[in-house]
Structure formats: structure tokens, C-alpha cells
C-alpha positions as protocol buffer text, in pm:
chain_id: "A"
residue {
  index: 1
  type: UNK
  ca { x: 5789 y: 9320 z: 9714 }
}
residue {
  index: 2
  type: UNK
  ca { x: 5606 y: 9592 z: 9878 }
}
residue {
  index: 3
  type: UNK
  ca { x: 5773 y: 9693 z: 10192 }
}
residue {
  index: 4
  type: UNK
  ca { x: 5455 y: 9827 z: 10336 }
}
residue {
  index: 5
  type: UNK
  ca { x: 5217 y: 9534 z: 10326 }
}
residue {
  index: 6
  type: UNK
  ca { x: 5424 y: 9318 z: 10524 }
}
residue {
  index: 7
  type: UNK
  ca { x: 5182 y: 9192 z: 10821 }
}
residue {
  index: 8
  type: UNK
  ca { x: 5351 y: 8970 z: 10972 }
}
residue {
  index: 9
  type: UNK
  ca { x: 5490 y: 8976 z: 11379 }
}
residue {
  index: 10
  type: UNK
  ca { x: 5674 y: 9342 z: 11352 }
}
residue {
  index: 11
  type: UNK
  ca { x: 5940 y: 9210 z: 11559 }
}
residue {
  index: 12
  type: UNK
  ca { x: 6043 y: 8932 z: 11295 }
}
residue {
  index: 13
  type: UNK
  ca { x: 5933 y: 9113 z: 11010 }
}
residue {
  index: 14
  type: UNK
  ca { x: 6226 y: 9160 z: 10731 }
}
residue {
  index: 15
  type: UNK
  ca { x: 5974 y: 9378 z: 10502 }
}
residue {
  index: 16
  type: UNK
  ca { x: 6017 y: 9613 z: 10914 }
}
residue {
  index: 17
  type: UNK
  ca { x: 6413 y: 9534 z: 10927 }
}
residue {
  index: 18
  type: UNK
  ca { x: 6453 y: 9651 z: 10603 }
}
residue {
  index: 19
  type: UNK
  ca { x: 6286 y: 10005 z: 10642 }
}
residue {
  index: 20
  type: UNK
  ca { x: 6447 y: 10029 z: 10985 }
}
residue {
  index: 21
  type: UNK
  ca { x: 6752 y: 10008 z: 10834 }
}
residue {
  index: 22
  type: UNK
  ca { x: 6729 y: 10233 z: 10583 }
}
residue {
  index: 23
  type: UNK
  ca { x: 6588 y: 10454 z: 10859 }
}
residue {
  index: 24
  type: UNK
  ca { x: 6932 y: 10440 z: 11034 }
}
residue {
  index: 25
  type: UNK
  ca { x: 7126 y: 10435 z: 10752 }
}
residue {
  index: 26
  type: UNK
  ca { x: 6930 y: 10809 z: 10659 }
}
residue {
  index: 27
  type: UNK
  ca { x: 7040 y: 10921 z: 11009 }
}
residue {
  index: 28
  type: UNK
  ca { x: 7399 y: 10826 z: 11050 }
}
residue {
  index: 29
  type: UNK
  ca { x: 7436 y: 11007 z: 10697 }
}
residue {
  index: 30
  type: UNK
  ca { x: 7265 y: 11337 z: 10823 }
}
residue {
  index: 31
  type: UNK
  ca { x: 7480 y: 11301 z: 11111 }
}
residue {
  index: 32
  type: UNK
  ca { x: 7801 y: 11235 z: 10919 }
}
residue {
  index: 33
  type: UNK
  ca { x: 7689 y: 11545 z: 10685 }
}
residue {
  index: 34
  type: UNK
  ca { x: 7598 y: 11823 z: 10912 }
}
residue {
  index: 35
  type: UNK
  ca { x: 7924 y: 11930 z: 10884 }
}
residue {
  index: 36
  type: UNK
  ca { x: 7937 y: 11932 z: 10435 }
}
residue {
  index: 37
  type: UNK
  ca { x: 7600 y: 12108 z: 10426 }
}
residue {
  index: 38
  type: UNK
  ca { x: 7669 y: 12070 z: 10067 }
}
residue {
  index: 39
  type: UNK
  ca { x: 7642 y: 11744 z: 10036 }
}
residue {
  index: 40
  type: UNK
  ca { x: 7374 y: 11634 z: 10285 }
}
residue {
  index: 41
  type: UNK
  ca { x: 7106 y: 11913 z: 10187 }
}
residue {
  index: 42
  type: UNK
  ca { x: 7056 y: 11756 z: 9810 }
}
residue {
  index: 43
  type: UNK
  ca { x: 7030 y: 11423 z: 10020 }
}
residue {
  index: 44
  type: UNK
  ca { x: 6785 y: 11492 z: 10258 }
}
residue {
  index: 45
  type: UNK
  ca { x: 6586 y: 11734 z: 10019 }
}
residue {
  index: 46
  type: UNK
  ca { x: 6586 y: 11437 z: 9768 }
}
residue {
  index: 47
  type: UNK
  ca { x: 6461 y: 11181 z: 10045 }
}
residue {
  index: 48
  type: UNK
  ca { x: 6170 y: 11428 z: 10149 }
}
residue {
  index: 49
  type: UNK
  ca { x: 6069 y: 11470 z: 9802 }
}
residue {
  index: 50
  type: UNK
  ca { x: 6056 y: 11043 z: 9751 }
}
residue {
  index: 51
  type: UNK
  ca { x: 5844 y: 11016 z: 10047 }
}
residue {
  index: 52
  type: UNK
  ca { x: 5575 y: 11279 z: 9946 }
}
residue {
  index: 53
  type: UNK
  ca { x: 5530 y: 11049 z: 9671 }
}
residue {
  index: 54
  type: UNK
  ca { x: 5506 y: 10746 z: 9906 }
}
residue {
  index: 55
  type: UNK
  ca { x: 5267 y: 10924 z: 10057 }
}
residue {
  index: 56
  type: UNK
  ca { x: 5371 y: 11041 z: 10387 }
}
residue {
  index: 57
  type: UNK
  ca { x: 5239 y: 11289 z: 10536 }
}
residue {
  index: 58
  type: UNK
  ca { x: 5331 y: 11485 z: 10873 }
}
residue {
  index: 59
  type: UNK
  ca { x: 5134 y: 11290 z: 11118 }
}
residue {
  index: 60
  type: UNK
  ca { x: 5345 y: 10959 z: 10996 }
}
residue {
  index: 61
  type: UNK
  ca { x: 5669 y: 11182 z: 11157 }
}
residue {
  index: 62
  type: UNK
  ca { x: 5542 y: 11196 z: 11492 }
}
residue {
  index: 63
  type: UNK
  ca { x: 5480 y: 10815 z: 11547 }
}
residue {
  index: 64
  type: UNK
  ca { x: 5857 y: 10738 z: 11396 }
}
residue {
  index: 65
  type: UNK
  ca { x: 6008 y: 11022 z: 11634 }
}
residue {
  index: 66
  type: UNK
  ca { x: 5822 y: 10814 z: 11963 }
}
residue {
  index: 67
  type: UNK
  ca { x: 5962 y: 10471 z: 11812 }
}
residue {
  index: 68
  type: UNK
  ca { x: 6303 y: 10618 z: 11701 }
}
residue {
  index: 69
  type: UNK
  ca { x: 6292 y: 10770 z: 12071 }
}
residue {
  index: 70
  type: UNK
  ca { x: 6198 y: 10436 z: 12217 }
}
residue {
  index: 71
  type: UNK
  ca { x: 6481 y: 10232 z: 12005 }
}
residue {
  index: 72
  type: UNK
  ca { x: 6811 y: 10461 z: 12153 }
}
residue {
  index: 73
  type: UNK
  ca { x: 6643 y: 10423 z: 12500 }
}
residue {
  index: 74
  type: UNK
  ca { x: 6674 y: 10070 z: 12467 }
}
residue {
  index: 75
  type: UNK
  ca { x: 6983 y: 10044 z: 12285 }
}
residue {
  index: 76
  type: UNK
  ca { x: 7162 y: 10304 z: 12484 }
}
residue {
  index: 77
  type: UNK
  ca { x: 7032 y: 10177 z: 12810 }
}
residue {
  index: 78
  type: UNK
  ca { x: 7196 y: 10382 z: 13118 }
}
residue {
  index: 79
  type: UNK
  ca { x: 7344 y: 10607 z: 12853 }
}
residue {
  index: 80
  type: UNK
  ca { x: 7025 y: 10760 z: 12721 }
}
residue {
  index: 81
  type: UNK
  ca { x: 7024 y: 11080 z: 12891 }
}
residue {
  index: 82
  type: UNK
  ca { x: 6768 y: 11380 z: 12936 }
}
residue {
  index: 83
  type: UNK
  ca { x: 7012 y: 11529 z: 12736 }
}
residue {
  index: 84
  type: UNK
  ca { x: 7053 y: 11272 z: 12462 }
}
residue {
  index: 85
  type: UNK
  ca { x: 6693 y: 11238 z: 12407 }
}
residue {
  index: 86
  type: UNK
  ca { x: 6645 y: 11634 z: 12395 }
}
residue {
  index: 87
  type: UNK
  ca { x: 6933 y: 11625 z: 12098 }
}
residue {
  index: 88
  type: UNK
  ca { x: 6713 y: 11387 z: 11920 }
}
residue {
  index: 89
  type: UNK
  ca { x: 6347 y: 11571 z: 11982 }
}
């Protein structure tokens, strides 16, 4: 199924869970690998290259940096610093 054409409520949408996951998934490995540049480079560079071909294009980074901002605020609550949010900008 396509991922993308899911249109139902975005809070209950798996099609949404799905990607979000993947999302994090992407992160915590970037994190994990920032210190086996080795490893994580060919990862990243390989993840890039699938989503020119999904056709993403810069502006689509901006809008998931504001809702990847917005999801730590919430799930970090009283621990989502200045400084915490200026690590992830």
C-alpha cells in the first residue's frame, strides 16, 4: 500500500505511524552512529539518495524539522530545553 495516500485522521493513521517510525528509527541510528562515521555515512547517504527518488525535495525538510521539533516538546515535556531543541535545529 502506498504510504503516502493515506487520508485518513493523521492522528490514527497507521499509513502516518508507520513513516513516523521509520522516521525515529533513521534518527536513533544517526545518533547511535555519529561515533562509527563509517558505518552511518553509507546509511544516511543511501537514505538521501531513496528519497530523491520519492521525490522530496528541500522544502518537505523544513515542515518535518517543525513537527519533529513539536513531537520531543511534547514527549520530553519539562525536559525539552532551549538547549535540547538548539541540538536538534
Amino acid at each position: 500500500p502506498d504510504e503516502g495516500n493515506d487520508e485518513s485522521d493523521v492522528y490514527r493513521s497507521p499509513a502516518l505511524r508507520k513513516l513516523f517510525s521509520k522516521f525515529v528509527n533513521a534518527v536513533g541510528c544517526a545518533v547511535v552512529g555519529l561515533h562509527d562515521s563509517d558505518k552511518v555515512v553509507p546509511m544516511l547517504t543511501q537514505l538521501g539518495a531513496r528519497h530523491i527518488n520519492y521525490g522530496v525535495n528541500e522544502a518537505h525538510w523544513q515542515t518535518l524539522g517543525k513537527a519533529f521539533t513539536l513531537t520531543l516538546r511534547e514527549i520530553l515535556s519539562e525536559s525539552f530545553t532551549q538547549e535540547v531543541e538548539a541540538a536538534w535545529s
